[in-house]
PDB file of C-alpha atoms and ligand atoms in Angstrom:
ATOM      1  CA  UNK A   1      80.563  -7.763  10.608  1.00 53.00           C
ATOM      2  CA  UNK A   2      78.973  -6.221   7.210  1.00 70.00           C
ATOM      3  CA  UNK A   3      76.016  -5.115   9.033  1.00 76.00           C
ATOM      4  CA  UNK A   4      77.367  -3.828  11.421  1.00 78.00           C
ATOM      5  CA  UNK A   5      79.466  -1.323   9.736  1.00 81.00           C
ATOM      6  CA  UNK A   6      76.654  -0.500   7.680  1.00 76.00           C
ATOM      7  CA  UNK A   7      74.664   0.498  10.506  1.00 71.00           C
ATOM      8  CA  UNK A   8      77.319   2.206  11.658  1.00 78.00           C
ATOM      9  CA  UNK A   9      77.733   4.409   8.769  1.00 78.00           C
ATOM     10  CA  UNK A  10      74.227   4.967   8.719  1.00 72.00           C
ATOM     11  CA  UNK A  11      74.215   6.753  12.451  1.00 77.00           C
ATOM     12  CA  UNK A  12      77.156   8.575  11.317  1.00 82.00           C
ATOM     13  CA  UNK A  13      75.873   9.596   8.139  1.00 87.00           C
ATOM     14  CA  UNK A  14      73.473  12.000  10.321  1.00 89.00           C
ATOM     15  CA  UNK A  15      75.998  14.477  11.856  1.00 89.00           C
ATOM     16  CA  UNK A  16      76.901  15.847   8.489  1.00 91.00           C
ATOM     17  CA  UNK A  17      73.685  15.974   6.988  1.00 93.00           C
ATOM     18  CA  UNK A  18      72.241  17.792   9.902  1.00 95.00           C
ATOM     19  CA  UNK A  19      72.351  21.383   8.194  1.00 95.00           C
ATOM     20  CA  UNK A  20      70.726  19.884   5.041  1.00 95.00           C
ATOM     21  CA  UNK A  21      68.296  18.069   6.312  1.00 95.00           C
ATOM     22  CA  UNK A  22      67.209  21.027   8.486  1.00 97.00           C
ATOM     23  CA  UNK A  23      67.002  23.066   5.569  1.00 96.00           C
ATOM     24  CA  UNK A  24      65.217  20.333   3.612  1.00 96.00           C
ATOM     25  CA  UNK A  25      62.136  19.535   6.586  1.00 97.00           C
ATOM     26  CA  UNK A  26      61.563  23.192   7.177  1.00 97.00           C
ATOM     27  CA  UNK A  27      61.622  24.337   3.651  1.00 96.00           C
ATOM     28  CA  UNK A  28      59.014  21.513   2.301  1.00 95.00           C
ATOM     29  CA  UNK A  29      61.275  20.306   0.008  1.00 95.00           C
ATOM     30  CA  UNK A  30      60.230  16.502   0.459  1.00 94.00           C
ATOM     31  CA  UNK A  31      57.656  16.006  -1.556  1.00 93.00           C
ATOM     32  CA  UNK A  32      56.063  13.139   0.234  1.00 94.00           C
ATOM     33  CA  UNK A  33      55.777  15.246   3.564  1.00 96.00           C
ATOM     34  CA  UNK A  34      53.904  17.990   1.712  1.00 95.00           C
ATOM     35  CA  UNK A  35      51.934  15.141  -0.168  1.00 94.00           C
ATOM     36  CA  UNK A  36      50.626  14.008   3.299  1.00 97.00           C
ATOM     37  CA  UNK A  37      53.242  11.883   5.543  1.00 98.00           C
ATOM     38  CA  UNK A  38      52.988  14.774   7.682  1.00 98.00           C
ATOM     39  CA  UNK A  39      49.633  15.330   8.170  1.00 97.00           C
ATOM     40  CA  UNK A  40      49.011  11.331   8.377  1.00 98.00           C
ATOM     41  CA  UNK A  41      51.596  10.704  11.340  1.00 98.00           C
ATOM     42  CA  UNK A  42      50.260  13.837  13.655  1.00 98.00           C
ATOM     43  CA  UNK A  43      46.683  12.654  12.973  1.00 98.00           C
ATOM     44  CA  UNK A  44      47.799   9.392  13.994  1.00 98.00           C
ATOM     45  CA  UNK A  45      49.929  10.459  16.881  1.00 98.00           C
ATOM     46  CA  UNK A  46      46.094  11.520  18.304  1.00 97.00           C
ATOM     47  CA  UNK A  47      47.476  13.428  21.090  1.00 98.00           C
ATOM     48  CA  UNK A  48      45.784  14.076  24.228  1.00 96.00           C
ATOM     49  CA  UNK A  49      46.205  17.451  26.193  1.00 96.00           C
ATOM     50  CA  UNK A  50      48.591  16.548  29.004  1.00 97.00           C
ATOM     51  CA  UNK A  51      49.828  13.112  27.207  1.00 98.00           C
ATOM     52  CA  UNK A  52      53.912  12.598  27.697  1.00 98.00           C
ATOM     53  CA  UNK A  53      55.025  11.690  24.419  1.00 98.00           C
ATOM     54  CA  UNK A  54      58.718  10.856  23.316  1.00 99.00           C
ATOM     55  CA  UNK A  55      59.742  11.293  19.707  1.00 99.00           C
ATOM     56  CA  UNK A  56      62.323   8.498  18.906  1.00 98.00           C
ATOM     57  CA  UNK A  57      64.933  10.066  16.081  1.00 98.00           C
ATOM     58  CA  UNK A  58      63.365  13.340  16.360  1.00 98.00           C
ATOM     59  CA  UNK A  59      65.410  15.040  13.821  1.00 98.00           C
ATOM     60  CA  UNK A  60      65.305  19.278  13.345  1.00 98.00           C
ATOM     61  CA  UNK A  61      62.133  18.838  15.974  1.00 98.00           C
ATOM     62  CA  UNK A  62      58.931  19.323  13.799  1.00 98.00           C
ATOM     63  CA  UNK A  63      56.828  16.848  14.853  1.00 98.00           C
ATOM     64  CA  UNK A  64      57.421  16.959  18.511  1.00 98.00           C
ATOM     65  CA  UNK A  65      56.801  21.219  18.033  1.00 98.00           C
ATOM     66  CA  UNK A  66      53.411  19.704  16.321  1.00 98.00           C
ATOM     67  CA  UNK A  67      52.515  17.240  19.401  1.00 98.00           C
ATOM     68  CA  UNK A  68      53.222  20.377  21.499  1.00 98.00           C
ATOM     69  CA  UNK A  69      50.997  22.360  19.751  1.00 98.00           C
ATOM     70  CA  UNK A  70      47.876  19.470  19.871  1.00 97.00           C
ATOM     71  CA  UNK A  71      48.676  19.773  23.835  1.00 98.00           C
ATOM     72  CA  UNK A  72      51.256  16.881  24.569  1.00 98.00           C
ATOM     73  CA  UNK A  73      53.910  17.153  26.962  1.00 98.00           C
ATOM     74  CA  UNK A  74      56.825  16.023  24.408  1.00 98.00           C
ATOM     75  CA  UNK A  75      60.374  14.608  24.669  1.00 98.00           C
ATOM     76  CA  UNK A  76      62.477  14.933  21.018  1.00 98.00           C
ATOM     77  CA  UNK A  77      65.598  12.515  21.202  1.00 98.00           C
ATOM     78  CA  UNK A  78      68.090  11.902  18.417  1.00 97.00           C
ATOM     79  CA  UNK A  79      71.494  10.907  18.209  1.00 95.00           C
ATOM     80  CA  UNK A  80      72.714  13.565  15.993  1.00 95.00           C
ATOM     81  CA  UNK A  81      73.861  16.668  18.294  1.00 95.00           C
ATOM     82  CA  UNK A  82      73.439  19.234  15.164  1.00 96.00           C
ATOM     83  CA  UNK A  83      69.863  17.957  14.687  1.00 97.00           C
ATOM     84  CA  UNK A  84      69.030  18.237  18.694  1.00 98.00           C
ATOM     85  CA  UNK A  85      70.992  21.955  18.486  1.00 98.00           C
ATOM     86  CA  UNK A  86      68.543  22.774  15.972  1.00 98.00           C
ATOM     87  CA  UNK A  87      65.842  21.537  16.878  1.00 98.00           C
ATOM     88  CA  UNK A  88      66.809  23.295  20.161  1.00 98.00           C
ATOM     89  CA  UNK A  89      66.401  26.598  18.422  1.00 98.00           C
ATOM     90  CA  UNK A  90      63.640  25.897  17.102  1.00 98.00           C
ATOM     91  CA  UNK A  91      62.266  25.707  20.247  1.00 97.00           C
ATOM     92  CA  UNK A  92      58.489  23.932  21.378  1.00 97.00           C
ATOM     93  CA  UNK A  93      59.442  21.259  23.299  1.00 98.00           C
ATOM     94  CA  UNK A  94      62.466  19.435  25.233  1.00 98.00           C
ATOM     95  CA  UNK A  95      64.944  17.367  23.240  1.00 98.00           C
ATOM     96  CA  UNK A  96      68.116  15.547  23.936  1.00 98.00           C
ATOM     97  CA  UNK A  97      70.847  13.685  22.434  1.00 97.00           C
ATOM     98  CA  UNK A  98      70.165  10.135  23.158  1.00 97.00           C
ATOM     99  CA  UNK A  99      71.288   7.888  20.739  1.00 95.00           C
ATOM    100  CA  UNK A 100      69.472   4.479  20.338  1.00 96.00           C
ATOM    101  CA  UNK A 101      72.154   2.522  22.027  1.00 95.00           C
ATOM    102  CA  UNK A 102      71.953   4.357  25.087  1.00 96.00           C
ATOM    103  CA  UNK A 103      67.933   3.895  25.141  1.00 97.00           C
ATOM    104  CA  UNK A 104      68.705   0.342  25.050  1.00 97.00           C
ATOM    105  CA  UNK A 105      71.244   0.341  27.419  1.00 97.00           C
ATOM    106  CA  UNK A 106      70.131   2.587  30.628  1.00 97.00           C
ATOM    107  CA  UNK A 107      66.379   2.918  31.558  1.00 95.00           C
ATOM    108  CA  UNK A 108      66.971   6.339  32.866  1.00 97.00           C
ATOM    109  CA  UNK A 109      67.619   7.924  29.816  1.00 98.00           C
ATOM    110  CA  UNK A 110      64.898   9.120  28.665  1.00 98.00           C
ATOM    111  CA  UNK A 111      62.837   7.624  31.075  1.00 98.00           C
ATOM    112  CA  UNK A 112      59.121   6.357  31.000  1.00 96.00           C
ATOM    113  CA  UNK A 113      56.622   6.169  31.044  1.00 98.00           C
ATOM    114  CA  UNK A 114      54.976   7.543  28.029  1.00 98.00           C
ATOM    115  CA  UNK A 115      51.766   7.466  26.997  1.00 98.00           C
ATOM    116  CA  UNK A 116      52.502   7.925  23.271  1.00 98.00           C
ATOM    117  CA  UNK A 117      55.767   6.936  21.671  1.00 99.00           C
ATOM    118  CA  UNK A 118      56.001   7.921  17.861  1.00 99.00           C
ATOM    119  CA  UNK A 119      58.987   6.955  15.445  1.00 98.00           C
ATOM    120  CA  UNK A 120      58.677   8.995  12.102  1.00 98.00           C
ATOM    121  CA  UNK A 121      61.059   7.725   9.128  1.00 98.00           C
ATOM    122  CA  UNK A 122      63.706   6.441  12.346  1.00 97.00           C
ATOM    123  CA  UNK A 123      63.892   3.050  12.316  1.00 97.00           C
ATOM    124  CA  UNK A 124      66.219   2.719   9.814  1.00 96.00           C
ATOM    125  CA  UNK A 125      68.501  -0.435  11.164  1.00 94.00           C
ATOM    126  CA  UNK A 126      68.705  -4.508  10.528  1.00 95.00           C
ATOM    127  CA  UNK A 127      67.562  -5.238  13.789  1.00 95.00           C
ATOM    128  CA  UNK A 128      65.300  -3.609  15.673  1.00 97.00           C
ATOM    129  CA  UNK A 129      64.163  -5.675  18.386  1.00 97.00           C
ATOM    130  CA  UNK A 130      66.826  -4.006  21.195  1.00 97.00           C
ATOM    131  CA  UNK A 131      65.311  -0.737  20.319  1.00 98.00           C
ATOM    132  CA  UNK A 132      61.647  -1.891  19.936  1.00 98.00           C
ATOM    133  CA  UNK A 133      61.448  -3.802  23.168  1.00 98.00           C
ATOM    134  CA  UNK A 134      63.543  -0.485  25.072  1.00 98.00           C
ATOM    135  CA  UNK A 135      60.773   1.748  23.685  1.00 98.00           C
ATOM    136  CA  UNK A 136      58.236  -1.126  25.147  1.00 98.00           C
ATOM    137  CA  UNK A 137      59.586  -0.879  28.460  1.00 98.00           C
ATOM    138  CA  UNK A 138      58.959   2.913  28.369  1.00 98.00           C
ATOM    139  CA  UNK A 139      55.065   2.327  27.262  1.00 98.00           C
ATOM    140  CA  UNK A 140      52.699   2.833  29.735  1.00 98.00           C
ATOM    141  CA  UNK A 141      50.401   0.243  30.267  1.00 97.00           C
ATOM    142  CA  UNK A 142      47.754   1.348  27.590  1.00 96.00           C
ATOM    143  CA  UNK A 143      50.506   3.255  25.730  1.00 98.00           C
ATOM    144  CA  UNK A 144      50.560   3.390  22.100  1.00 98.00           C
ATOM    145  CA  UNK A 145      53.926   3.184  19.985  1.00 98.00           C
ATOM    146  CA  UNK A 146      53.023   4.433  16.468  1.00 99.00           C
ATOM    147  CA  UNK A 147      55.817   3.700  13.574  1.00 98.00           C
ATOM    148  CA  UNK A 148      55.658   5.718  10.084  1.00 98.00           C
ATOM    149  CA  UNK A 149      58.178   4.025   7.743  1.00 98.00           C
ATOM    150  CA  UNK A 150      58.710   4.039   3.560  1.00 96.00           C
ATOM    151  CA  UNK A 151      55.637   1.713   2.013  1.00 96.00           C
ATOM    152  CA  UNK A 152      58.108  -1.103   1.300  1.00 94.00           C
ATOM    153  CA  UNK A 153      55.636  -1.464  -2.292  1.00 92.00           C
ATOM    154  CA  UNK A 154      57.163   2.552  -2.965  1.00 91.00           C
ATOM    155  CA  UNK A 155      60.868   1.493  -1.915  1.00 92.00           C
ATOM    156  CA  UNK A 156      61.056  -1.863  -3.797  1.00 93.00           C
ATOM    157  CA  UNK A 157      62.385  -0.704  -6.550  1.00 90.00           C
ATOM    158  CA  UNK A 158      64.740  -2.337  -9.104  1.00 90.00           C
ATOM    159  CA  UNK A 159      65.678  -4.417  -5.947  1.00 92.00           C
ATOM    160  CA  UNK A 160      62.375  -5.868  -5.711  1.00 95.00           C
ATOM    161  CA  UNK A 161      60.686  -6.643  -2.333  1.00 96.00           C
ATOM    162  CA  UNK A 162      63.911  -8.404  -0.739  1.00 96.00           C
ATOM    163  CA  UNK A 163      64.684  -7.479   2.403  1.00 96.00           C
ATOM    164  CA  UNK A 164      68.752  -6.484   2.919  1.00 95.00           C
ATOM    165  CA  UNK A 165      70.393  -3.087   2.991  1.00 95.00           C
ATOM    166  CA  UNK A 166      69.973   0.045   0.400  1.00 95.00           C
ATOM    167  CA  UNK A 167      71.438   3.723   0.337  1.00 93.00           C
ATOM    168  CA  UNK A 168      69.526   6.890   0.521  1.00 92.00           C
ATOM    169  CA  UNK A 169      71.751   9.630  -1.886  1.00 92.00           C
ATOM    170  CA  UNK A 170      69.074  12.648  -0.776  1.00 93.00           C
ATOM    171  CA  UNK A 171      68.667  13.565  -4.425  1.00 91.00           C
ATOM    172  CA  UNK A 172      65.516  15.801  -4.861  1.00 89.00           C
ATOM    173  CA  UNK A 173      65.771  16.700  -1.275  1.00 91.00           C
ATOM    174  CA  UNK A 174      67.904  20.036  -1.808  1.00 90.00           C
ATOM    175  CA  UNK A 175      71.588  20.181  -1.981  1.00 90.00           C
ATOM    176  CA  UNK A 176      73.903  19.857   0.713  1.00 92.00           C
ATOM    177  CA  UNK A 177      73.608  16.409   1.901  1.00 93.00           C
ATOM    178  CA  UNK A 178      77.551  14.998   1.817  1.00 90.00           C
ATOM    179  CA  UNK A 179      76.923  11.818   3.087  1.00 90.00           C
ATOM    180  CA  UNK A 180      74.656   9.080   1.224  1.00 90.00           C
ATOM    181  CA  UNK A 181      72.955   6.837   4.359  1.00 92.00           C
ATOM    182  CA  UNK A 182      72.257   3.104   4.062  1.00 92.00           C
ATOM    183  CA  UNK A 183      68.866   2.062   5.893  1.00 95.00           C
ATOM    184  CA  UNK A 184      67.414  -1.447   5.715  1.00 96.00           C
ATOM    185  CA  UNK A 185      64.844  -2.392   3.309  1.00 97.00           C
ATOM    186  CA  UNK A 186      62.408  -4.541   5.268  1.00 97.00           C
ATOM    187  CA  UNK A 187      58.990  -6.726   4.289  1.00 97.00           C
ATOM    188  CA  UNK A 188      55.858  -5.786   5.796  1.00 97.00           C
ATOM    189  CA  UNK A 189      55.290  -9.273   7.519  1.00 97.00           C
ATOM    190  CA  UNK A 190      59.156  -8.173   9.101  1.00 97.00           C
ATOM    191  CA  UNK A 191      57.624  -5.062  10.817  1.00 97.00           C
ATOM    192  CA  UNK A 192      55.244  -7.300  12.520  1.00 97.00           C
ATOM    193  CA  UNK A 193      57.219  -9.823  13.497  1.00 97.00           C
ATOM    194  CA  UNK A 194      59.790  -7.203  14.799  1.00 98.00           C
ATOM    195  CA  UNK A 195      57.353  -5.925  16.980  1.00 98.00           C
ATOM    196  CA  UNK A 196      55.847  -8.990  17.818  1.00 97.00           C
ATOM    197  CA  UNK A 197      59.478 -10.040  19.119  1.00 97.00           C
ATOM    198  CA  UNK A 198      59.936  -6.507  21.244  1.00 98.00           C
ATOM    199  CA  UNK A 199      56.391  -7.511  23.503  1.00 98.00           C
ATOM    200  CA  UNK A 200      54.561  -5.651  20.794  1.00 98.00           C
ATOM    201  CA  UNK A 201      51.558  -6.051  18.978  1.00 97.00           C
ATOM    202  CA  UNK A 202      50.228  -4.458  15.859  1.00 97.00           C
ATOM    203  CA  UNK A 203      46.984  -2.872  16.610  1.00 97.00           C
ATOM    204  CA  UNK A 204      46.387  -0.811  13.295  1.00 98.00           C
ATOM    205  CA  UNK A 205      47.915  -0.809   9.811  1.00 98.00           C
ATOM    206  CA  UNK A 206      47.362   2.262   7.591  1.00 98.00           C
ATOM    207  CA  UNK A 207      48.463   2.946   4.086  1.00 98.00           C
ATOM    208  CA  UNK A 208      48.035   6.852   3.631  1.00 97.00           C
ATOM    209  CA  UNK A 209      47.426   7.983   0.330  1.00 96.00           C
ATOM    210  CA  UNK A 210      48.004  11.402  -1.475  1.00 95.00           C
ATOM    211  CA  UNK A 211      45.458  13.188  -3.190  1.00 93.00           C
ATOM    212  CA  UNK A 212      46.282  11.236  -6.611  1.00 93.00           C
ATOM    213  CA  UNK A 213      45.651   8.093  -4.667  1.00 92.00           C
ATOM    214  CA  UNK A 214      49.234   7.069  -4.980  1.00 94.00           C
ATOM    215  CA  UNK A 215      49.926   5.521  -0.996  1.00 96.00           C
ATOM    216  CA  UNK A 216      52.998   7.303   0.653  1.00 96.00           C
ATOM    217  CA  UNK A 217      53.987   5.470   3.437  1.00 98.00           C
ATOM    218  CA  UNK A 218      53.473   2.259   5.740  1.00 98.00           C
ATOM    219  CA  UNK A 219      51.857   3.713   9.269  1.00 98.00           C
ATOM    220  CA  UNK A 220      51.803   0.903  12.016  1.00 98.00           C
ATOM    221  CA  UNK A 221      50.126   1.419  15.712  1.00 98.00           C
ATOM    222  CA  UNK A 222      51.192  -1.105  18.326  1.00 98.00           C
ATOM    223  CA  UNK A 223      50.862  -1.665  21.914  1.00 98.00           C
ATOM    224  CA  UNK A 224      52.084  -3.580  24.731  1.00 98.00           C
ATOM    225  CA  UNK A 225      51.489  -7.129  24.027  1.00 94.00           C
ATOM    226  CA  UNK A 226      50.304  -7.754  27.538  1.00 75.00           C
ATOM    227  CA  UNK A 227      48.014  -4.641  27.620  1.00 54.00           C
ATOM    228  CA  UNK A 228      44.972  -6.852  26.707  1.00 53.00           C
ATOM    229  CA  UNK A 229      45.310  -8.685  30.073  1.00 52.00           C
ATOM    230  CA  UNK A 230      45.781  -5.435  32.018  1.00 51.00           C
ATOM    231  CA  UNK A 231      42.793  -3.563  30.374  1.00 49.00           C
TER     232      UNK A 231
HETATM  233  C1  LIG B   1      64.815  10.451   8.358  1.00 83.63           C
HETATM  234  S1  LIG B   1      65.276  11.298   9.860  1.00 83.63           S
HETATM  235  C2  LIG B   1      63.677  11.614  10.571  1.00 83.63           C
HETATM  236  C3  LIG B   1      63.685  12.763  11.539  1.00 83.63           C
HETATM  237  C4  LIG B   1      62.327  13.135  12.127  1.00 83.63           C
HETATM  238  N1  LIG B   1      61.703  12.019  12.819  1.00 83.63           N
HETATM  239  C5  LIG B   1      61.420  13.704  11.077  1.00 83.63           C
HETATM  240  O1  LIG B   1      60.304  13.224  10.922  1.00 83.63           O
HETATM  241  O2  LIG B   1      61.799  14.699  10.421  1.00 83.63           O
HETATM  242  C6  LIG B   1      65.936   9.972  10.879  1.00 83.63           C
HETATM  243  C7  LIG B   1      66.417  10.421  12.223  1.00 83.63           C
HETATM  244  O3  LIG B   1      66.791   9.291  13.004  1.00 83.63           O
HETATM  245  C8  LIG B   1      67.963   9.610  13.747  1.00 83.63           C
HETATM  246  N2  LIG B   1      68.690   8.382  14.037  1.00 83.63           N
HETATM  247  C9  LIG B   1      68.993   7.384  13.171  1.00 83.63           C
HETATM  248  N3  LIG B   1      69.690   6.423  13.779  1.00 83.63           N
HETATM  249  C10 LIG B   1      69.848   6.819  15.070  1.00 83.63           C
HETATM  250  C11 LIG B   1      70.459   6.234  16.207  1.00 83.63           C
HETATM  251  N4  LIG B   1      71.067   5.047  16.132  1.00 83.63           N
HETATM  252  N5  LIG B   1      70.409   6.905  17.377  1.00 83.63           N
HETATM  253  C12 LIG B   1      69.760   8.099  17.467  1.00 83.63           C
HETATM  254  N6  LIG B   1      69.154   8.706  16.421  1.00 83.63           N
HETATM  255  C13 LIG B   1      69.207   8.067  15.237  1.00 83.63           C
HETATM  256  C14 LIG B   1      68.752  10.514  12.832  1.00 83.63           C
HETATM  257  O4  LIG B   1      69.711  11.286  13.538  1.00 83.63           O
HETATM  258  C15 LIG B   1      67.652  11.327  12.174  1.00 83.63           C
HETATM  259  O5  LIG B   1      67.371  12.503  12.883  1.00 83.63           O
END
């Protein structure tokens, strides 16, 4: 299937991009991340000393080196072993190459549960309800699964706001990247109901802004659908 191969192309495309992208996070060249998706997801993240937190598609490591530093006990994951060897170096917390299929497949890797599970720029496939509802069953009961994705008004583009499959090319993100990744472009009201069909529910929506007032990303917070019953 189409889809398929597309998603498969997008995993892939992470393995040679790994160096690049390194370079690219730890040198600031994103200009959205300095403009505030950074600070917005680790203020969101709200970390409690002690909390175990795992970092779905953790990339180089930054953000679960941040969590670390705010006091969290954290676990990075990613299925690219060049990011996880870097991030690795880097050092600050543990990480491990998981890729999403085995999270869905085998509740022992890496298992729950966590009390904060954060997704920064990860969720990049068609379908994410195997993967949402995994990362559910890893929740503890009053766990939090907080989501920063593109704001889908940013990405439209000359596509418009139609959901279906695009391709990231890097540009302006510092040379180096060899392999262009497609990602699916997805509707607000999709996020929702993707989480709503994974045992989620959306318990906070935020639209962070940059200094200009321009808004830089889409930052959901959702919990286990059934937490309202236990608490
Ligand atoms: C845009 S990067 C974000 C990295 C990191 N969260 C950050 O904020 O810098 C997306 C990450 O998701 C990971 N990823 C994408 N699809 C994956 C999959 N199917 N299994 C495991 N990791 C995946 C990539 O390897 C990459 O590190």
């Amino acid at each position: 299937v189409a889809d398929d191969a597309l998603a498969q192309r997008q995993h892939a495309s992470w393995d040679p991009n790994a160096a690049a992208w390194t370079d690219a996070v730890r040198t600031g060249a994103i200009a959205s991340r300095r403009r505030g998706t950074d600070a917005a997801i680790v203020a969101a993240c709200a970390v409690r000393p002690g909390e175990r937190v795992l970092d779905v598609g953790c990339g180089e490591g930054w953000l679960a080196r941040a969590l670390t530093s705010a006091g969290a006990h954290v676990l990075g994951v990613d299925g690219s072993a060049g990011l996880v060897e870097a991030a690795r170096a880097a050092g600050g917390a543990e990480y491990a190459v998981v890729p999403y299929a085995a999270l869905v497949a085998d509740a022992r890797a890496a298992e729950g549960p966590f009390g904060l599970i954060v997704c920064n720029f990860a969720l990049l496939d068609e379908d994410l309800a195997p993967l949402l509802s995994a990362l559910a069953r890893r929740l503890a009961a009053s766990g939090r699964l907080v989501i920063q994705t593109v704001h889908p008004f940013v990405a439209a583009g000359d596509a418009g706001y139609v959901e279906g499959w695009r391709e990231e090319t890097f540009a302006g993100f510092g040379a180096g990247f060899s392999a262009p990744m497609p990602w699916y472009f997805r509707r607000v009201s999709s996020w929702v109901s993707a989480l709503q069909a994974s045992g989620l529910e959306l318990k906070d929506l935020q639209e962070p802004t940059a200094e200009d007032g321009g808004v830089l990303s889409l930052l959901l917070e959702a919990r286990l659908l059934s937490s309202d019953v236990a608490n």
